[in-house]
Short mmCIF file of C-alpha atoms and ligand atoms in Angstrom, two decimals:
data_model
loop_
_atom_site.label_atom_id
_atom_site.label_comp_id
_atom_site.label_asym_id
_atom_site.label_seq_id
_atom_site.Cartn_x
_atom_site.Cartn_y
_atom_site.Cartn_z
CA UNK A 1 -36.44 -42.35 -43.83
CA UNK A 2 -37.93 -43.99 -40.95
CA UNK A 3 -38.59 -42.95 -38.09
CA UNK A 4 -37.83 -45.43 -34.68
CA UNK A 5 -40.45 -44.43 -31.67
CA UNK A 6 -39.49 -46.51 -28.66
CA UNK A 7 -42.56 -47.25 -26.36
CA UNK A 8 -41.54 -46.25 -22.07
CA UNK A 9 -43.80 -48.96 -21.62
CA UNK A 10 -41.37 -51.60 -21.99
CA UNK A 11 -38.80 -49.28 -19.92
CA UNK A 12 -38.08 -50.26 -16.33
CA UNK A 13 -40.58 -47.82 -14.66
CA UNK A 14 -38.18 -47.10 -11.93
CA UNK A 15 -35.52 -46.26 -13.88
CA UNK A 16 -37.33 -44.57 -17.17
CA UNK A 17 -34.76 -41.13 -17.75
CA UNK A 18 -31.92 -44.12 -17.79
CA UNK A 19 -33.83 -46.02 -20.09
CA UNK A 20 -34.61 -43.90 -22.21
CA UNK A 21 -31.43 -41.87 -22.06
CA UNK A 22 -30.16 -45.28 -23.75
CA UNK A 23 -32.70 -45.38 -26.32
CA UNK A 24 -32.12 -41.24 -27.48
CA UNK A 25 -28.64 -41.69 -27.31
CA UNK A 26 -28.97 -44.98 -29.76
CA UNK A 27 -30.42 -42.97 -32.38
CA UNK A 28 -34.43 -43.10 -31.57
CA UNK A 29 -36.29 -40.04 -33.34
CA UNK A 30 -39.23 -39.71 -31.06
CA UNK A 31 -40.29 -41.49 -27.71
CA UNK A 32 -43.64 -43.11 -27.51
CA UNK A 33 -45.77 -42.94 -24.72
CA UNK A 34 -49.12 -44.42 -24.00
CA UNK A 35 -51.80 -42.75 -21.82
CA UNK A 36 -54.53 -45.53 -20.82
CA UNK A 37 -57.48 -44.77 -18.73
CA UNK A 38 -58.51 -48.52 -17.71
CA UNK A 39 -61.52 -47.80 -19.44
CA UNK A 40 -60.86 -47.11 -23.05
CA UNK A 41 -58.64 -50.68 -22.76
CA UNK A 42 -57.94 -52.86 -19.60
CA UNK A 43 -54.86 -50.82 -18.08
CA UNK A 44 -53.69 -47.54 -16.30
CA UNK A 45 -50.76 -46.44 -17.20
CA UNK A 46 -49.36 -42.07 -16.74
CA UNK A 47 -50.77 -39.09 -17.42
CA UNK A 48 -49.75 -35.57 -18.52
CA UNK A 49 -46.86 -35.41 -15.66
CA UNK A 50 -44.66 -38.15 -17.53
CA UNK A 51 -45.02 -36.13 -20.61
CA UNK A 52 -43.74 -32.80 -18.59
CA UNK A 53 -40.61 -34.47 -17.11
CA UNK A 54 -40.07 -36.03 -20.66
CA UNK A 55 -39.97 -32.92 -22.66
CA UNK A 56 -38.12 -31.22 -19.97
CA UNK A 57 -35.54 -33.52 -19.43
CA UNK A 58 -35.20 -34.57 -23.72
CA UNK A 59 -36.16 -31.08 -25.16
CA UNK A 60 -35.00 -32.02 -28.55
CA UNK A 61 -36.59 -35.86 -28.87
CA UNK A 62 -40.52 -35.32 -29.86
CA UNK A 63 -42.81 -37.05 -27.62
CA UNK A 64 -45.82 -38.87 -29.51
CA UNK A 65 -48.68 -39.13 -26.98
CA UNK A 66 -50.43 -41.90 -27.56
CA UNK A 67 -54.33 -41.34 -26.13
CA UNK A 68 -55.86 -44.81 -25.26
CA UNK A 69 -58.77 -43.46 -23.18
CA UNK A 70 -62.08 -42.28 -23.65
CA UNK A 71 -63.39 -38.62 -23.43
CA UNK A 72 -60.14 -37.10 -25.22
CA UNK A 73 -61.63 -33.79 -25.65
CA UNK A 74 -61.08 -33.06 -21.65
CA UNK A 75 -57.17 -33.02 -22.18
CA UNK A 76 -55.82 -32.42 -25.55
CA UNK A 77 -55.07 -29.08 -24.34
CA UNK A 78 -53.14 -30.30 -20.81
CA UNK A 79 -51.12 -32.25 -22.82
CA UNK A 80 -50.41 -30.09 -25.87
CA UNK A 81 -49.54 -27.69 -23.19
CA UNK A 82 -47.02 -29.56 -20.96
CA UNK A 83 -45.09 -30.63 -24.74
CA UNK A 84 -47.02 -33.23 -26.73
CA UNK A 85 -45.27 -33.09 -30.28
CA UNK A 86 -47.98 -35.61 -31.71
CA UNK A 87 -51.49 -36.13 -29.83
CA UNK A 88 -52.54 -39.46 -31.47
CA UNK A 89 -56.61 -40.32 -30.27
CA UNK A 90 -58.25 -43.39 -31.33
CA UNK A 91 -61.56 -42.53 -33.74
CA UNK A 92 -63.21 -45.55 -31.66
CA UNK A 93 -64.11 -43.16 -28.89
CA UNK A 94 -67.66 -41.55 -28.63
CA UNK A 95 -66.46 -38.10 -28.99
CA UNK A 96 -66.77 -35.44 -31.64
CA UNK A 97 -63.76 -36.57 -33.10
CA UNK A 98 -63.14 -34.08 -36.16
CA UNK A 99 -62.97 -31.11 -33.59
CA UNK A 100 -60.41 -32.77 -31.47
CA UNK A 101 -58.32 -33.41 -34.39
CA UNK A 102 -58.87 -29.22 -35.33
CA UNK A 103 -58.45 -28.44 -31.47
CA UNK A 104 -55.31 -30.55 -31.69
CA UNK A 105 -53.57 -28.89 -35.10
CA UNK A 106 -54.71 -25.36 -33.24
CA UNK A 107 -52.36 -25.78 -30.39
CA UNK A 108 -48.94 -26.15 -33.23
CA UNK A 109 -49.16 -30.25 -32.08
CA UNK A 110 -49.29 -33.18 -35.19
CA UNK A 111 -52.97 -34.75 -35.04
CA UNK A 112 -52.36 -38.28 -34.97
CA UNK A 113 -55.68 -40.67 -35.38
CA UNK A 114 -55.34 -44.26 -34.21
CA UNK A 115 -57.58 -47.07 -35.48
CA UNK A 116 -57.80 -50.43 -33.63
CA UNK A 117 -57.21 -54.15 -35.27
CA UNK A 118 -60.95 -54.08 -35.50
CA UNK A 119 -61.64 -51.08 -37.00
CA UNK A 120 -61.55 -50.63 -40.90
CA UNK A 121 -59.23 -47.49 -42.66
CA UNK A 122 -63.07 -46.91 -44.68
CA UNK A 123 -64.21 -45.57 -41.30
CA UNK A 124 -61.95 -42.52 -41.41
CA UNK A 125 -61.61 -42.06 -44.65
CA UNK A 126 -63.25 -38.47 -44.32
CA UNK A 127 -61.36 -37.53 -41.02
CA UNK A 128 -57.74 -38.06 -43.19
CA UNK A 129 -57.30 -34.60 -44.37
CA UNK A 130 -57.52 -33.59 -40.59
CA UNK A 131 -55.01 -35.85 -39.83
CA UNK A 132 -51.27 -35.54 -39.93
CA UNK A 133 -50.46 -39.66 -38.63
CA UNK A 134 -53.05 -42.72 -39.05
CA UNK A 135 -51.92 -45.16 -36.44
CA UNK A 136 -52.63 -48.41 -37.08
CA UNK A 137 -52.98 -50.86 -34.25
CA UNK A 138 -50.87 -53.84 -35.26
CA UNK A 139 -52.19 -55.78 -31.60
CA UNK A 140 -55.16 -54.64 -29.51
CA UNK A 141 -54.22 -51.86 -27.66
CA UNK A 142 -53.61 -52.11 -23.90
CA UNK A 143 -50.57 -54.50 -23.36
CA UNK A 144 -46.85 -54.62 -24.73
CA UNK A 145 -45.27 -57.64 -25.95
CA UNK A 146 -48.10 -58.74 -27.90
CA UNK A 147 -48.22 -60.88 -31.32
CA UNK A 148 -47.70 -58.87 -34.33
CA UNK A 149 -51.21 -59.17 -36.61
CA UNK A 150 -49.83 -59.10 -39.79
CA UNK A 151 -53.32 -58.73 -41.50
CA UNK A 152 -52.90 -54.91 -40.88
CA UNK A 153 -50.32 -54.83 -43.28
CA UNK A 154 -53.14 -54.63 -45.88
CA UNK A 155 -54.74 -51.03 -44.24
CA UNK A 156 -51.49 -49.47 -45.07
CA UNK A 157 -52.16 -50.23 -48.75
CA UNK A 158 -55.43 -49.19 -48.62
CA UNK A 159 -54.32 -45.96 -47.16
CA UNK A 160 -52.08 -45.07 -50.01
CA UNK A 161 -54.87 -45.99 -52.26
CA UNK A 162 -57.59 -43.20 -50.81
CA UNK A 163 -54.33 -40.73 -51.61
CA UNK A 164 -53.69 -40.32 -47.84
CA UNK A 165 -50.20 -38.40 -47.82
CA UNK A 166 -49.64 -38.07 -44.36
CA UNK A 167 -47.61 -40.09 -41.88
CA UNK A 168 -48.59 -43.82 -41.24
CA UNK A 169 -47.49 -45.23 -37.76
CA UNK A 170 -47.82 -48.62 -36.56
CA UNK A 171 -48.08 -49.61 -32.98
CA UNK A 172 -47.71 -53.76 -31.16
CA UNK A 173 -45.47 -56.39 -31.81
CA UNK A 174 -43.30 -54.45 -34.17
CA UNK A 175 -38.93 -56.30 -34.28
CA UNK A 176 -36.26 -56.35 -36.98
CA UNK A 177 -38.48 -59.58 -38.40
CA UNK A 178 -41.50 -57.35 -39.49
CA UNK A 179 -40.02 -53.85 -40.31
CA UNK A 180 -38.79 -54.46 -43.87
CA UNK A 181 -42.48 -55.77 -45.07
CA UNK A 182 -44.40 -52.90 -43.12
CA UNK A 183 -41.42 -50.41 -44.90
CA UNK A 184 -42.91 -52.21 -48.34
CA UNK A 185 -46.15 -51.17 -47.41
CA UNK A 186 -45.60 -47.54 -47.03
CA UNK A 187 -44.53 -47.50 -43.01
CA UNK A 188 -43.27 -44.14 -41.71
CA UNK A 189 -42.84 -44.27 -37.62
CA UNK A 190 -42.41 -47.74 -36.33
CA UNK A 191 -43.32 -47.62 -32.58
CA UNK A 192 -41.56 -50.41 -30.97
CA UNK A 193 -41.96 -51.07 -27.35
CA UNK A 194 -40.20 -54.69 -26.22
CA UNK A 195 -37.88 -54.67 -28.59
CA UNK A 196 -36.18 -51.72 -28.36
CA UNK A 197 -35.97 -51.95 -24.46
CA UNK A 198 -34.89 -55.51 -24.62
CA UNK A 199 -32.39 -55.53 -27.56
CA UNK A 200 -28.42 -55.07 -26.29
CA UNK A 201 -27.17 -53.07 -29.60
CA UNK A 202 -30.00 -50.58 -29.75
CA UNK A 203 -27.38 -48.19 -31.57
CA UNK A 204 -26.47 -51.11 -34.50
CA UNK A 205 -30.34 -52.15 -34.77
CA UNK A 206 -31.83 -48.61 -35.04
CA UNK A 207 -28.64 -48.11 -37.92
CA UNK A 208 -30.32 -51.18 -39.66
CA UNK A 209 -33.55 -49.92 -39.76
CA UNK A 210 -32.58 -47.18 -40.71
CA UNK A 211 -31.66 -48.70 -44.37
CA UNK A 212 -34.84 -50.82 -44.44
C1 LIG B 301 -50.04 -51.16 -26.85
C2 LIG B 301 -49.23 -49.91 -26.88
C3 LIG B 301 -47.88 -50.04 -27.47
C4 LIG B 301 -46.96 -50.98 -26.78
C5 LIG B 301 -46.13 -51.63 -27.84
O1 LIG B 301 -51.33 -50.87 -26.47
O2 LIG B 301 -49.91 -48.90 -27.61
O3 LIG B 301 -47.24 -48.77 -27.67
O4 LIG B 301 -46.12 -50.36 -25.83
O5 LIG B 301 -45.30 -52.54 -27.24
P1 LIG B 301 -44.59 -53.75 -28.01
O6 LIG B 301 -43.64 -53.15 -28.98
O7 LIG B 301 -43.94 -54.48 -26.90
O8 LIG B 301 -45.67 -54.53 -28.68
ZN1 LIG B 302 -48.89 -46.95 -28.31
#
C-alpha cells in the first residue's frame, strides 16, 4: 500500500506540532522533512533540532530526512542519532557517496538516495543495492509548490527494469491528479508538501489514496 509523507514545509512554521498533529491524526505514515543548506539548492530551511522535537513529540510516525545539502558525511550520524527513520542524500553531491549510504544502514536508519530532475537512474545504478529508497525529484529541489515534471514518471520504469526492489519515493508537485499514474509506475511513498497542508479533508483524501 502506499505510503502518504506530508512535507512541514508547506506547514505554518509557527504553528508546525498543530499542523502536523492534523496531518498524523488524518492517517499520514511518515512526515517529510527537508534539510537545505542554501548551498546544495537556493534555500535554508532546519536542521537536526526539528528532527529531535519531531520524534519526541510523534514517537510512532517515522521521520524521512530529506538531505538537500552538500558535505552529508559531516551529519548522518547527528541526525540518525536525534531519530531519523530514513536519511535520504542526493548522489549529486561530491562526497564518497557509497560509504554514506553503509554509514547510514550502520546506525539501524533506511538509506534513502535522491536523484535530481537532471540526473539519470543509469548514474546509480551500482549504488541500488546500498539503497533501501531511490527518491526521485519530480521538481528541482529547493522550493514547494512547484509544477509536477511528469517526464520522471519514465525513471520509475526504468528502475523496475534494472530489478531495483527497494522503495521508490517521489518528491514536488505531487496532488490527487498525479498519484494514480505514478501508483502505475511502481510509486511507494508519495511525499506531498502543498497539498496535504492545504487540502480541508486530509482524513477522506489520504483514505483515497490509499486505494489508488
Ligand atoms: C522540494 C522539497 C519537497 C517539497 C514538496 O525541494 O524536497 O519536499 O516540500 O512540496 P510540494 O508538495 O508543495 O511540491
Ligand atoms: Zn523533500
Amino acid at each position: 500500500m502506499i505510503k502518504i509523507a506530508p512535507s512541514v514545509l508547506a506547514a505554518d512554521i509557527l504553528n508546525m506540532e498543530r499542523d502536523v498533529r492534523r496531518v498524523i491524526e488524518a492517517g499520514a505514515d511518515w512526515i517529510h522533512l527537508d534539510v537545505m543548506d542554501a548551498h546544495f539548492v537556493p534555500n535554508l530551511s532546519y536542521g537536526p533540532a526539528l528532527v529531535e522535537e519531531l520524534h519526541d513529540r510523534f514517537p510512532d510516525t517515522p521521520i524521512d530526512v530529506h538531505l538537500m545539502m552538500d558535505n552529508p558525511q559531516y551529519y548522518i550520524d547527528t541526525f540518525c542519532r536525534v531519530g531519523a527513520s530514513c536519511l535520504t542524500i542526493h548522489t549529486e553531491v561530491s562526497a564518497d557517496v557509497s560509504d554514506i549510504l553503509r554509514r547510514i544502514r550502520a546506525h539501524g536508519v533506511m538509506a534513502g538516495l535522491a536523484i535530481k530532475p537532471g540526473t539519470p537512474v543509469e548514474m546509480i545504478r551500482d549504488l541500488l543495492p546500498l539503497t533501501d529508497m531511490v527518491l526521485v525529484m519530480t521538481v528541482e529541489p529547493g522550493f514547494g509548490g512547484q509544477k509536477f515534471n511528469a517526464g520522471m514518471m519514465a525513471k520509475l520504469t526504468e528502475l523496475r527494469k534494472m530489478g531495483y526492489v527497494g522503495l521508490i519515493e517521489c518528491d514536488g508537485g505531487l496532488s490527487m491528479d498525479n498519484l494514480p499514474e505514478l501508483r502505475a509506475h511502481g510509486l511507494d511513498v508519495a511525499v506531498m508538501g502543498t497539498y496535504m497542508f492545504t487540502t480541508q479533508t486530509p482524513a477522506e483524501d489520504i483514505q483515497r489514496m490509499r486505494l489508488m
